[in-house]
Amino acid sequence: MKIVHITPHLGGGVGKAHAALCAADIETDGRHYVLLEEPRDQRYLGDIRKTGAAVTVAPDRKTIRELIASADIVQFEWWNHPLMCGLLAGPPLPAMRSVFWSHVSGIAAPFIPAGLVAAAGRFVFTSACSRLAPNLSGPASPGLERTAVINSGFVHAGSGNGDVPDREKSGISYLGTVEFTKMSPAMIEVADRLETEGAPVEIWGDVGAQSPVRDAVAAMKNPSRLRLRGHTTNPRAALSKTSIFLYLLQPFHFGTAENALVEAMSLGCAPLVFANPCELEIVRDGETGLVATSVDHAVQLLNWMLEHPDEVRRMGERARAEVLEQKTPDRSIAAFRGLWLAAMNEPKRR
């Protein structure tokens, strides 16, 4: 099969997911990535090329149409990027067998257009939580019978190859976007209200000089209970002593697969999350982590975790075993191969 992927770029989580999928795929020489813009983040572009997949950057409309016409399957990597919207809303494209893989949940803005789900040959969510989106749920929602869920957030590379997490881990960490567009301000409040001394929350990720996060940290009553550690190029090392992964996100965040959460769990960290739809698809409360329903509840649960290290360790071990089984690129590429093969039985259409 000749698979043409059309994507605005291959940076961030999308690039990371496709680099892992290509590494797990034995047929990458049939895959061609079309980037609609010159990439600023090229971390994963080289890895994808090394697997044998072709890459074309910022082609003109004529070249895009030719690649679409020659493909067996055309997969659009969907989020609300203006270049993708412009391509889809522009002059009619050639007939194709289309697959859309959504990299936003659609539960909060940016929403997934219901008409796009209905028009696609196949529409794939990265999390089952997307089926709860207000404009997609309900009996009148078109096209949901042709949707699927294929994960894009994978375990940390190298996890499961005989490595055993440190049983003496005791730290608390957060790793990810350190802005209140995604991270909840409750992260600061919960750290400030900890009853246990000597257990600072380590925050890993870039923080802008004028970020409101810095203002919130400066206003803490107990600022020693939280440390802004900045960006790390080695998440595994950053989490090596972490037993509790404090991952409290805004209720309106649009993430789906949550790479940082899955990677932390694959390293044996027990997560504490809010009861947001996305996180509830990843963490089983009381089994592979704990789920808080409010800030007060999060404070209560975190204090309990610090007082019960053996229970937290066992929770982390269950979390690790579960994601090592379920959140792998091998599993996702097999699902895509099955979906692409099924789509090959249908004619191309406009």
CSV table of N, CA and C in Angstrom, one decimal, residues 136-285:
chain,number,residue,atom,x,y,z
A,136,LEU,N,-20.3,15.8,19.0
A,136,LEU,CA,-20.1,14.5,18.3
A,136,LEU,C,-21.0,13.4,19.0
A,137,SER,N,-21.3,13.6,20.2
A,137,SER,CA,-22.1,12.6,21.0
A,137,SER,C,-23.6,12.8,20.7
A,138,GLY,N,-24.4,11.7,20.9
A,138,GLY,CA,-25.8,11.8,20.7
A,138,GLY,C,-26.2,11.0,19.5
A,139,PRO,N,-27.5,10.6,19.4
A,139,PRO,CA,-28.0,9.8,18.3
A,139,PRO,C,-28.0,10.5,17.0
A,140,ALA,N,-27.9,11.8,16.9
A,140,ALA,CA,-28.0,12.5,15.6
A,140,ALA,C,-26.6,12.7,15.1
A,141,SER,N,-25.5,12.3,15.8
A,141,SER,CA,-24.2,12.5,15.3
A,141,SER,C,-23.9,11.6,14.1
A,142,PRO,N,-23.4,12.2,13.0
A,142,PRO,CA,-23.2,11.4,11.8
A,142,PRO,C,-21.8,10.8,11.8
A,143,GLY,N,-21.8,9.6,11.2
A,143,GLY,CA,-20.5,9.0,10.9
A,143,GLY,C,-19.8,8.3,12.0
A,144,LEU,N,-20.3,8.3,13.3
A,144,LEU,CA,-19.6,7.7,14.4
A,144,LEU,C,-19.4,6.1,14.2
A,145,GLU,N,-20.2,5.5,13.4
A,145,GLU,CA,-20.0,4.1,13.2
A,145,GLU,C,-18.8,3.8,12.3
A,146,ARG,N,-18.2,4.8,11.7
A,146,ARG,CA,-17.0,4.6,10.9
A,146,ARG,C,-15.8,5.2,11.7
A,147,THR,N,-15.9,5.4,13.0
A,147,THR,CA,-14.8,6.0,13.7
A,147,THR,C,-14.0,4.8,14.5
A,148,ALA,N,-12.8,5.1,14.8
A,148,ALA,CA,-12.0,4.1,15.6
A,148,ALA,C,-11.2,4.9,16.6
A,149,VAL,N,-10.5,4.2,17.5
A,149,VAL,CA,-9.6,4.8,18.4
A,149,VAL,C,-8.3,4.1,18.3
A,150,ILE,N,-7.2,4.9,18.0
A,150,ILE,CA,-5.8,4.3,18.0
A,150,ILE,C,-4.9,5.3,18.7
A,151,ASN,N,-4.3,4.7,19.7
A,151,ASN,CA,-3.5,5.5,20.6
A,151,ASN,C,-2.2,6.1,20.0
A,152,SER,N,-1.8,7.3,20.4
A,152,SER,CA,-0.6,8.0,19.9
A,152,SER,C,0.4,8.3,21.0
A,153,GLY,N,0.1,7.9,22.2
A,153,GLY,CA,1.0,8.2,23.3
A,153,GLY,C,1.6,6.9,23.8
A,154,PHE,N,2.9,6.8,23.7
A,154,PHE,CA,3.6,5.5,23.9
A,154,PHE,C,4.5,5.5,25.1
A,155,VAL,N,4.8,4.3,25.6
A,155,VAL,CA,5.7,4.1,26.7
A,155,VAL,C,7.1,4.6,26.4
A,156,HIS,N,7.8,4.9,27.5
A,156,HIS,CA,9.2,5.5,27.3
A,156,HIS,C,10.0,4.5,26.5
A,157,ALA,N,10.8,4.9,25.5
A,157,ALA,CA,11.6,4.0,24.7
A,157,ALA,C,12.6,3.3,25.7
A,158,GLY,N,12.6,2.0,25.5
A,158,GLY,CA,13.5,1.2,26.4
A,158,GLY,C,12.8,0.6,27.6
A,159,SER,N,11.6,1.0,27.9
A,159,SER,CA,10.9,0.5,29.0
A,159,SER,C,10.5,-1.0,28.7
A,160,GLY,N,10.5,-1.8,29.7
A,160,GLY,CA,10.1,-3.2,29.5
A,160,GLY,C,11.2,-4.1,29.0
A,161,ASN,N,12.4,-3.7,28.8
A,161,ASN,CA,13.4,-4.5,28.3
A,161,ASN,C,14.3,-5.1,29.4
A,162,GLY,N,13.6,-5.6,30.4
A,162,GLY,CA,14.3,-6.1,31.6
A,162,GLY,C,14.7,-5.1,32.7
A,163,ASP,N,14.4,-3.8,32.4
A,163,ASP,CA,14.8,-2.9,33.4
A,163,ASP,C,13.8,-2.9,34.6
A,164,VAL,N,14.2,-2.7,35.8
A,164,VAL,CA,13.4,-2.7,37.0
A,164,VAL,C,13.4,-1.4,37.6
A,165,PRO,N,12.3,-0.7,37.8
A,165,PRO,CA,12.3,0.6,38.4
A,165,PRO,C,12.9,0.5,39.8
A,166,ASP,N,13.5,1.6,40.2
A,166,ASP,CA,14.1,1.8,41.6
A,166,ASP,C,13.0,1.7,42.6
A,167,ARG,N,13.1,0.7,43.5
A,167,ARG,CA,12.0,0.5,44.5
A,167,ARG,C,12.1,1.5,45.6
A,168,GLU,N,13.2,2.3,45.6
A,168,GLU,CA,13.4,3.3,46.7
A,168,GLU,C,13.0,4.7,46.2
A,169,LYS,N,12.3,4.8,45.1
A,169,LYS,CA,11.9,6.1,44.6
A,169,LYS,C,11.0,6.8,45.6
A,170,SER,N,11.1,8.1,45.8
A,170,SER,CA,10.2,8.7,46.7
A,170,SER,C,9.8,10.1,46.3
A,171,GLY,N,10.3,10.6,45.2
A,171,GLY,CA,10.0,12.0,44.8
A,171,GLY,C,8.7,12.2,44.2
A,172,ILE,N,8.3,13.5,44.1
A,172,ILE,CA,7.1,14.0,43.4
A,172,ILE,C,7.5,14.8,42.2
A,173,SER,N,7.0,14.6,41.0
A,173,SER,CA,7.3,15.3,39.9
A,173,SER,C,6.1,15.6,39.0
A,174,TYR,N,6.3,16.7,38.2
A,174,TYR,CA,5.4,17.0,37.1
A,174,TYR,C,6.3,17.2,35.9
A,175,LEU,N,6.0,16.7,34.7
A,175,LEU,CA,6.8,17.0,33.5
A,175,LEU,C,5.8,17.3,32.4
A,176,GLY,N,6.0,18.4,31.7
A,176,GLY,CA,5.1,18.7,30.6
A,176,GLY,C,5.1,20.2,30.3
A,177,THR,N,3.9,20.7,29.8
A,177,THR,CA,3.7,22.1,29.6
A,177,THR,C,3.6,22.8,30.9
A,178,VAL,N,4.5,23.8,31.1
A,178,VAL,CA,4.4,24.5,32.4
A,178,VAL,C,3.8,25.9,32.1
A,179,GLU,N,2.6,25.9,31.7
A,179,GLU,CA,1.8,27.1,31.5
A,179,GLU,C,0.3,26.8,31.9
A,180,PHE,N,-0.4,27.8,32.4
A,180,PHE,CA,-1.8,27.5,32.8
A,180,PHE,C,-2.7,27.3,31.7
A,181,THR,N,-2.2,27.3,30.4
A,181,THR,CA,-3.1,26.9,29.3
A,181,THR,C,-3.3,25.4,29.4
A,182,LYS,N,-2.5,24.6,30.1
A,182,LYS,CA,-2.7,23.2,30.2
A,182,LYS,C,-2.5,22.8,31.7
A,183,MET,N,-1.4,23.1,32.3
A,183,MET,CA,-1.2,22.7,33.7
A,183,MET,C,-2.2,23.6,34.6
A,184,SER,N,-2.8,22.9,35.5
A,184,SER,CA,-3.8,23.6,36.4
A,184,SER,C,-3.0,24.4,37.4
A,185,PRO,N,-3.5,25.6,37.8
A,185,PRO,CA,-2.9,26.4,38.9
A,185,PRO,C,-3.0,25.6,40.2
A,186,ALA,N,-3.8,24.5,40.3
A,186,ALA,CA,-3.9,23.7,41.4
A,186,ALA,C,-2.6,23.0,41.7
A,187,MET,N,-1.7,22.8,40.7
A,187,MET,CA,-0.4,22.3,41.0
A,187,MET,C,0.3,23.1,42.1
A,188,ILE,N,0.2,24.4,42.0
A,188,ILE,CA,0.9,25.3,42.9
A,188,ILE,C,0.3,25.2,44.3
A,189,GLU,N,-1.1,25.2,44.3
A,189,GLU,CA,-1.8,25.2,45.5
A,189,GLU,C,-1.6,23.9,46.3
A,190,VAL,N,-1.7,22.8,45.6
A,190,VAL,CA,-1.5,21.5,46.2
A,190,VAL,C,-0.1,21.4,46.8
A,191,ALA,N,0.9,21.8,46.1
A,191,ALA,CA,2.3,21.7,46.6
A,191,ALA,C,2.4,22.6,47.9
A,192,ASP,N,1.7,23.8,47.9
A,192,ASP,CA,1.8,24.7,49.0
A,192,ASP,C,1.1,24.1,50.2
A,193,ARG,N,0.2,23.3,50.1
A,193,ARG,CA,-0.6,22.8,51.2
A,193,ARG,C,-0.2,21.4,51.7
A,194,LEU,N,0.9,20.9,51.2
A,194,LEU,CA,1.4,19.6,51.6
A,194,LEU,C,1.7,19.7,53.1
A,195,GLU,N,1.4,18.6,53.8
A,195,GLU,CA,1.6,18.5,55.2
A,195,GLU,C,3.0,17.9,55.5
A,196,THR,N,3.6,17.3,54.6
A,196,THR,CA,4.9,16.6,54.8
A,196,THR,C,6.1,17.5,54.4
A,197,GLU,N,7.0,17.8,55.3
A,197,GLU,CA,8.1,18.5,54.9
A,197,GLU,C,9.2,17.7,54.2
A,198,GLY,N,10.0,18.4,53.4
A,198,GLY,CA,11.1,17.7,52.7
A,198,GLY,C,10.6,16.9,51.5
A,199,ALA,N,9.5,17.2,50.9
A,199,ALA,CA,9.0,16.5,49.7
A,199,ALA,C,8.6,17.5,48.7
A,200,PRO,N,9.6,18.2,48.1
A,200,PRO,CA,9.2,19.3,47.2
A,200,PRO,C,8.7,18.7,45.8
A,201,VAL,N,7.8,19.4,45.2
A,201,VAL,CA,7.3,19.0,43.9
A,201,VAL,C,8.3,19.5,42.8
A,202,GLU,N,8.9,18.6,42.0
A,202,GLU,CA,9.8,19.0,41.0
A,202,GLU,C,9.0,19.3,39.7
A,203,ILE,N,9.1,20.5,39.1
A,203,ILE,CA,8.4,20.8,37.9
A,203,ILE,C,9.3,20.9,36.8
A,204,TRP,N,9.2,20.0,35.8
A,204,TRP,CA,10.1,19.9,34.7
A,204,TRP,C,9.4,20.5,33.4
A,205,GLY,N,10.0,21.5,32.8
A,205,GLY,CA,9.5,22.1,31.6
A,205,GLY,C,9.8,23.5,31.5
A,206,ASP,N,9.9,24.1,30.3
A,206,ASP,CA,10.2,25.5,30.1
A,206,ASP,C,9.2,26.4,30.8
A,207,VAL,N,9.7,27.5,31.4
A,207,VAL,CA,8.8,28.5,32.0
A,207,VAL,C,9.3,29.8,31.5
A,208,GLY,N,8.4,30.6,30.8
A,208,GLY,CA,8.8,31.9,30.3
A,208,GLY,C,9.1,32.9,31.4
A,209,ALA,N,9.9,33.8,31.1
A,209,ALA,CA,10.4,34.8,32.1
A,209,ALA,C,9.2,35.6,32.7
A,210,GLN,N,8.2,35.8,31.9
A,210,GLN,CA,7.0,36.6,32.3
A,210,GLN,C,5.8,35.7,32.6
A,211,SER,N,6.0,34.4,32.7
A,211,SER,CA,4.9,33.5,32.9
A,211,SER,C,4.1,33.7,34.2
A,212,PRO,N,2.8,33.6,34.2
A,212,PRO,CA,2.0,33.6,35.4
A,212,PRO,C,2.4,32.5,36.4
A,213,VAL,N,3.0,31.5,35.8
A,213,VAL,CA,3.4,30.4,36.7
A,213,VAL,C,4.4,30.9,37.7
A,214,ARG,N,5.4,31.7,37.3
A,214,ARG,CA,6.4,32.3,38.2
A,214,ARG,C,5.7,33.2,39.2
A,215,ASP,N,4.7,33.9,38.8
A,215,ASP,CA,4.0,34.8,39.8
A,215,ASP,C,3.3,33.9,40.9
A,216,ALA,N,2.7,32.8,40.4
A,216,ALA,CA,2.0,31.9,41.4
A,216,ALA,C,3.0,31.3,42.3
A,217,VAL,N,4.2,30.9,41.9
A,217,VAL,CA,5.2,30.3,42.7
A,217,VAL,C,5.7,31.3,43.7
A,218,ALA,N,5.9,32.6,43.3
A,218,ALA,CA,6.4,33.6,44.1
A,218,ALA,C,5.4,33.9,45.3
A,219,ALA,N,4.1,33.7,45.0
A,219,ALA,CA,3.1,34.0,46.0
A,219,ALA,C,2.8,32.9,47.0
A,220,MET,N,3.5,31.8,46.8
A,220,MET,CA,3.3,30.6,47.7
A,220,MET,C,3.7,31.0,49.2
A,221,LYS,N,3.0,30.4,50.1
A,221,LYS,CA,3.4,30.5,51.5
A,221,LYS,C,4.6,29.7,51.9
A,222,ASN,N,4.7,28.6,51.1
A,222,ASN,CA,5.8,27.7,51.4
A,222,ASN,C,6.6,27.4,50.1
A,223,PRO,N,7.3,28.4,49.6
A,223,PRO,CA,7.9,28.2,48.2
A,223,PRO,C,8.9,27.1,48.1
A,224,SER,N,9.4,26.6,49.3
A,224,SER,CA,10.4,25.5,49.2
A,224,SER,C,9.8,24.2,48.8
A,225,ARG,N,8.5,24.2,48.8
A,225,ARG,CA,7.8,22.9,48.5
A,225,ARG,C,7.6,22.7,47.0
A,226,LEU,N,8.1,23.6,46.2
A,226,LEU,CA,8.0,23.5,44.7
A,226,LEU,C,9.3,24.0,44.1
A,227,ARG,N,9.8,23.3,43.1
A,227,ARG,CA,11.0,23.7,42.4
A,227,ARG,C,10.8,23.7,40.9
A,228,LEU,N,11.0,24.8,40.3
A,228,LEU,CA,11.0,24.9,38.8
A,228,LEU,C,12.3,24.5,38.2
A,229,ARG,N,12.3,23.3,37.6
A,229,ARG,CA,13.6,22.7,37.2
A,229,ARG,C,14.0,23.1,35.7
A,230,GLY,N,13.0,23.6,35.0
A,230,GLY,CA,13.3,24.0,33.6
A,230,GLY,C,13.2,22.8,32.7
A,231,HIS,N,13.6,23.0,31.4
A,231,HIS,CA,13.5,21.9,30.4
A,231,HIS,C,14.6,20.9,30.6
A,232,THR,N,14.2,19.6,30.3
A,232,THR,CA,15.1,18.5,30.4
A,232,THR,C,15.2,17.8,29.1
A,233,THR,N,16.4,17.4,28.6
A,233,THR,CA,16.5,16.6,27.4
A,233,THR,C,16.5,15.1,27.7
A,234,ASN,N,16.4,14.8,29.0
A,234,ASN,CA,16.4,13.4,29.5
A,234,ASN,C,15.3,13.2,30.5
A,235,PRO,N,14.0,13.0,30.0
A,235,PRO,CA,12.9,12.8,30.9
A,235,PRO,C,13.1,11.6,31.8
A,236,ARG,N,13.7,10.5,31.2
A,236,ARG,CA,13.9,9.3,32.0
A,236,ARG,C,14.7,9.6,33.3
A,237,ALA,N,15.8,10.4,33.1
A,237,ALA,CA,16.7,10.7,34.3
A,237,ALA,C,15.9,11.6,35.2
A,238,ALA,N,15.1,12.6,34.6
A,238,ALA,CA,14.4,13.5,35.5
A,238,ALA,C,13.4,12.8,36.4
A,239,LEU,N,12.8,11.6,35.9
A,239,LEU,CA,11.8,10.9,36.6
A,239,LEU,C,12.4,9.7,37.3
A,240,SER,N,13.7,9.5,37.3
A,240,SER,CA,14.3,8.3,37.9
A,240,SER,C,14.1,8.1,39.4
A,241,LYS,N,13.9,9.2,40.1
A,241,LYS,CA,13.6,9.1,41.5
A,241,LYS,C,12.2,9.5,41.9
A,242,THR,N,11.3,9.5,40.9
A,242,THR,CA,9.9,9.9,41.1
A,242,THR,C,9.1,8.7,41.4
A,243,SER,N,8.4,8.8,42.5
A,243,SER,CA,7.4,7.7,42.8
A,243,SER,C,6.0,8.2,42.5
A,244,ILE,N,5.8,9.5,42.7
A,244,ILE,CA,4.4,10.1,42.4
A,244,ILE,C,4.5,11.1,41.3
A,245,PHE,N,3.7,10.9,40.3
A,245,PHE,CA,3.7,11.8,39.1
A,245,PHE,C,2.4,12.7,39.3
A,246,LEU,N,2.6,13.9,39.7
A,246,LEU,CA,1.6,14.9,40.0
A,246,LEU,C,1.2,15.5,38.7
A,247,TYR,N,0.1,15.1,38.1
A,247,TYR,CA,-0.3,15.6,36.7
A,247,TYR,C,-1.7,16.2,36.7
A,248,LEU,N,-1.8,17.4,37.3
A,248,LEU,CA,-3.0,18.0,37.5
A,248,LEU,C,-3.2,19.1,36.3
A,249,LEU,N,-4.2,18.8,35.4
A,249,LEU,CA,-4.3,19.6,34.2
A,249,LEU,C,-5.7,20.4,34.3
A,250,GLN,N,-5.7,21.4,33.5
A,250,GLN,CA,-6.9,22.2,33.3
A,250,GLN,C,-8.0,21.4,32.8
A,251,PRO,N,-9.3,21.6,33.2
A,251,PRO,CA,-10.4,20.8,32.7
A,251,PRO,C,-10.7,21.0,31.2
A,252,PHE,N,-10.2,22.1,30.7
A,252,PHE,CA,-10.5,22.4,29.2
A,252,PHE,C,-9.3,22.1,28.3
A,253,HIS,N,-8.3,21.4,28.8
A,253,HIS,CA,-7.2,21.1,28.0
A,253,HIS,C,-7.6,20.2,26.8
A,254,PHE,N,-6.9,20.2,25.7
A,254,PHE,CA,-7.4,19.5,24.5
A,254,PHE,C,-6.5,18.3,24.2
A,255,GLY,N,-5.7,17.9,25.1
A,255,GLY,CA,-4.8,16.7,24.9
A,255,GLY,C,-5.6,15.4,24.8
A,256,THR,N,-4.9,14.4,24.3
A,256,THR,CA,-5.6,13.1,24.2
A,256,THR,C,-4.7,12.0,24.7
A,257,ALA,N,-3.6,11.7,24.1
A,257,ALA,CA,-2.8,10.6,24.5
A,257,ALA,C,-1.9,10.8,25.7
A,258,GLU,N,-1.5,12.1,25.9
A,258,GLU,CA,-0.7,12.5,27.1
A,258,GLU,C,0.6,11.7,27.2
A,259,ASN,N,1.5,12.0,26.3
A,259,ASN,CA,2.8,11.3,26.3
A,259,ASN,C,3.5,11.3,27.7
A,260,ALA,N,3.5,12.5,28.3
A,260,ALA,CA,4.3,12.5,29.6
A,260,ALA,C,3.7,11.6,30.6
A,261,LEU,N,2.4,11.6,30.7
A,261,LEU,CA,1.7,10.7,31.7
A,261,LEU,C,2.0,9.2,31.4
A,262,VAL,N,1.8,8.8,30.1
A,262,VAL,CA,2.1,7.4,29.8
A,262,VAL,C,3.5,7.0,30.0
A,263,GLU,N,4.5,7.9,29.6
A,263,GLU,CA,5.9,7.6,29.8
A,263,GLU,C,6.2,7.5,31.3
A,264,ALA,N,5.7,8.4,32.1
A,264,ALA,CA,5.9,8.3,33.6
A,264,ALA,C,5.4,7.0,34.1
A,265,MET,N,4.2,6.6,33.7
A,265,MET,CA,3.7,5.3,34.2
A,265,MET,C,4.5,4.2,33.8
A,266,SER,N,5.1,4.3,32.5
A,266,SER,CA,5.9,3.2,32.1
A,266,SER,C,7.2,3.1,32.8
A,267,LEU,N,7.6,4.1,33.6
A,267,LEU,CA,8.8,4.1,34.4
A,267,LEU,C,8.5,3.8,35.9
A,268,GLY,N,7.2,3.3,36.1
A,268,GLY,CA,6.8,2.9,37.4
A,268,GLY,C,6.4,4.0,38.4
A,269,CYS,N,6.0,5.2,37.8
A,269,CYS,CA,5.5,6.3,38.6
A,269,CYS,C,4.0,6.1,38.8
A,270,ALA,N,3.5,6.4,40.0
A,270,ALA,CA,2.1,6.3,40.2
A,270,ALA,C,1.5,7.7,40.0
A,271,PRO,N,0.5,7.9,39.1
A,271,PRO,CA,0.1,9.3,38.9
A,271,PRO,C,-1.1,9.7,39.8
A,272,LEU,N,-1.2,11.0,40.0
A,272,LEU,CA,-2.3,11.6,40.6
A,272,LEU,C,-2.8,12.6,39.6
A,273,VAL,N,-4.1,12.4,39.2
A,273,VAL,CA,-4.6,13.3,38.1
A,273,VAL,C,-6.0,13.8,38.5
A,274,PHE,N,-6.5,14.8,37.8
A,274,PHE,CA,-7.9,15.2,38.0
A,274,PHE,C,-8.8,14.4,37.1
A,275,ALA,N,-10.1,14.4,37.4
A,275,ALA,CA,-11.0,13.5,36.8
A,275,ALA,C,-11.5,14.2,35.4
A,276,ASN,N,-10.5,14.5,34.6
A,276,ASN,CA,-10.8,15.0,33.2
A,276,ASN,C,-11.0,13.8,32.3
A,277,PRO,N,-11.8,13.9,31.3
A,277,PRO,CA,-12.1,12.7,30.4
A,277,PRO,C,-10.9,12.0,29.9
A,278,CYS,N,-9.9,12.8,29.4
A,278,CYS,CA,-8.7,12.2,28.8
A,278,CYS,C,-7.9,11.4,29.8
A,279,GLU,N,-7.7,11.9,31.0
A,279,GLU,CA,-6.9,11.2,32.0
A,279,GLU,C,-7.7,10.0,32.5
A,280,LEU,N,-9.0,10.0,32.5
A,280,LEU,CA,-9.8,8.9,33.0
A,280,LEU,C,-9.7,7.7,32.0
A,281,GLU,N,-9.3,8.0,30.8
A,281,GLU,CA,-9.1,6.9,29.8
A,281,GLU,C,-7.7,6.2,30.0
A,282,ILE,N,-6.8,6.9,30.8
A,282,ILE,CA,-5.5,6.3,31.0
A,282,ILE,C,-5.3,5.8,32.4
A,283,VAL,N,-5.8,6.4,33.4
A,283,VAL,CA,-5.6,6.1,34.8
A,283,VAL,C,-6.8,5.4,35.4
A,284,ARG,N,-6.6,4.2,35.9
A,284,ARG,CA,-7.7,3.6,36.7
A,284,ARG,C,-7.6,3.9,38.1
A,285,ASP,N,-8.6,4.6,38.7
A,285,ASP,CA,-8.5,5.1,40.0
A,285,ASP,C,-8.4,4.0,41.0
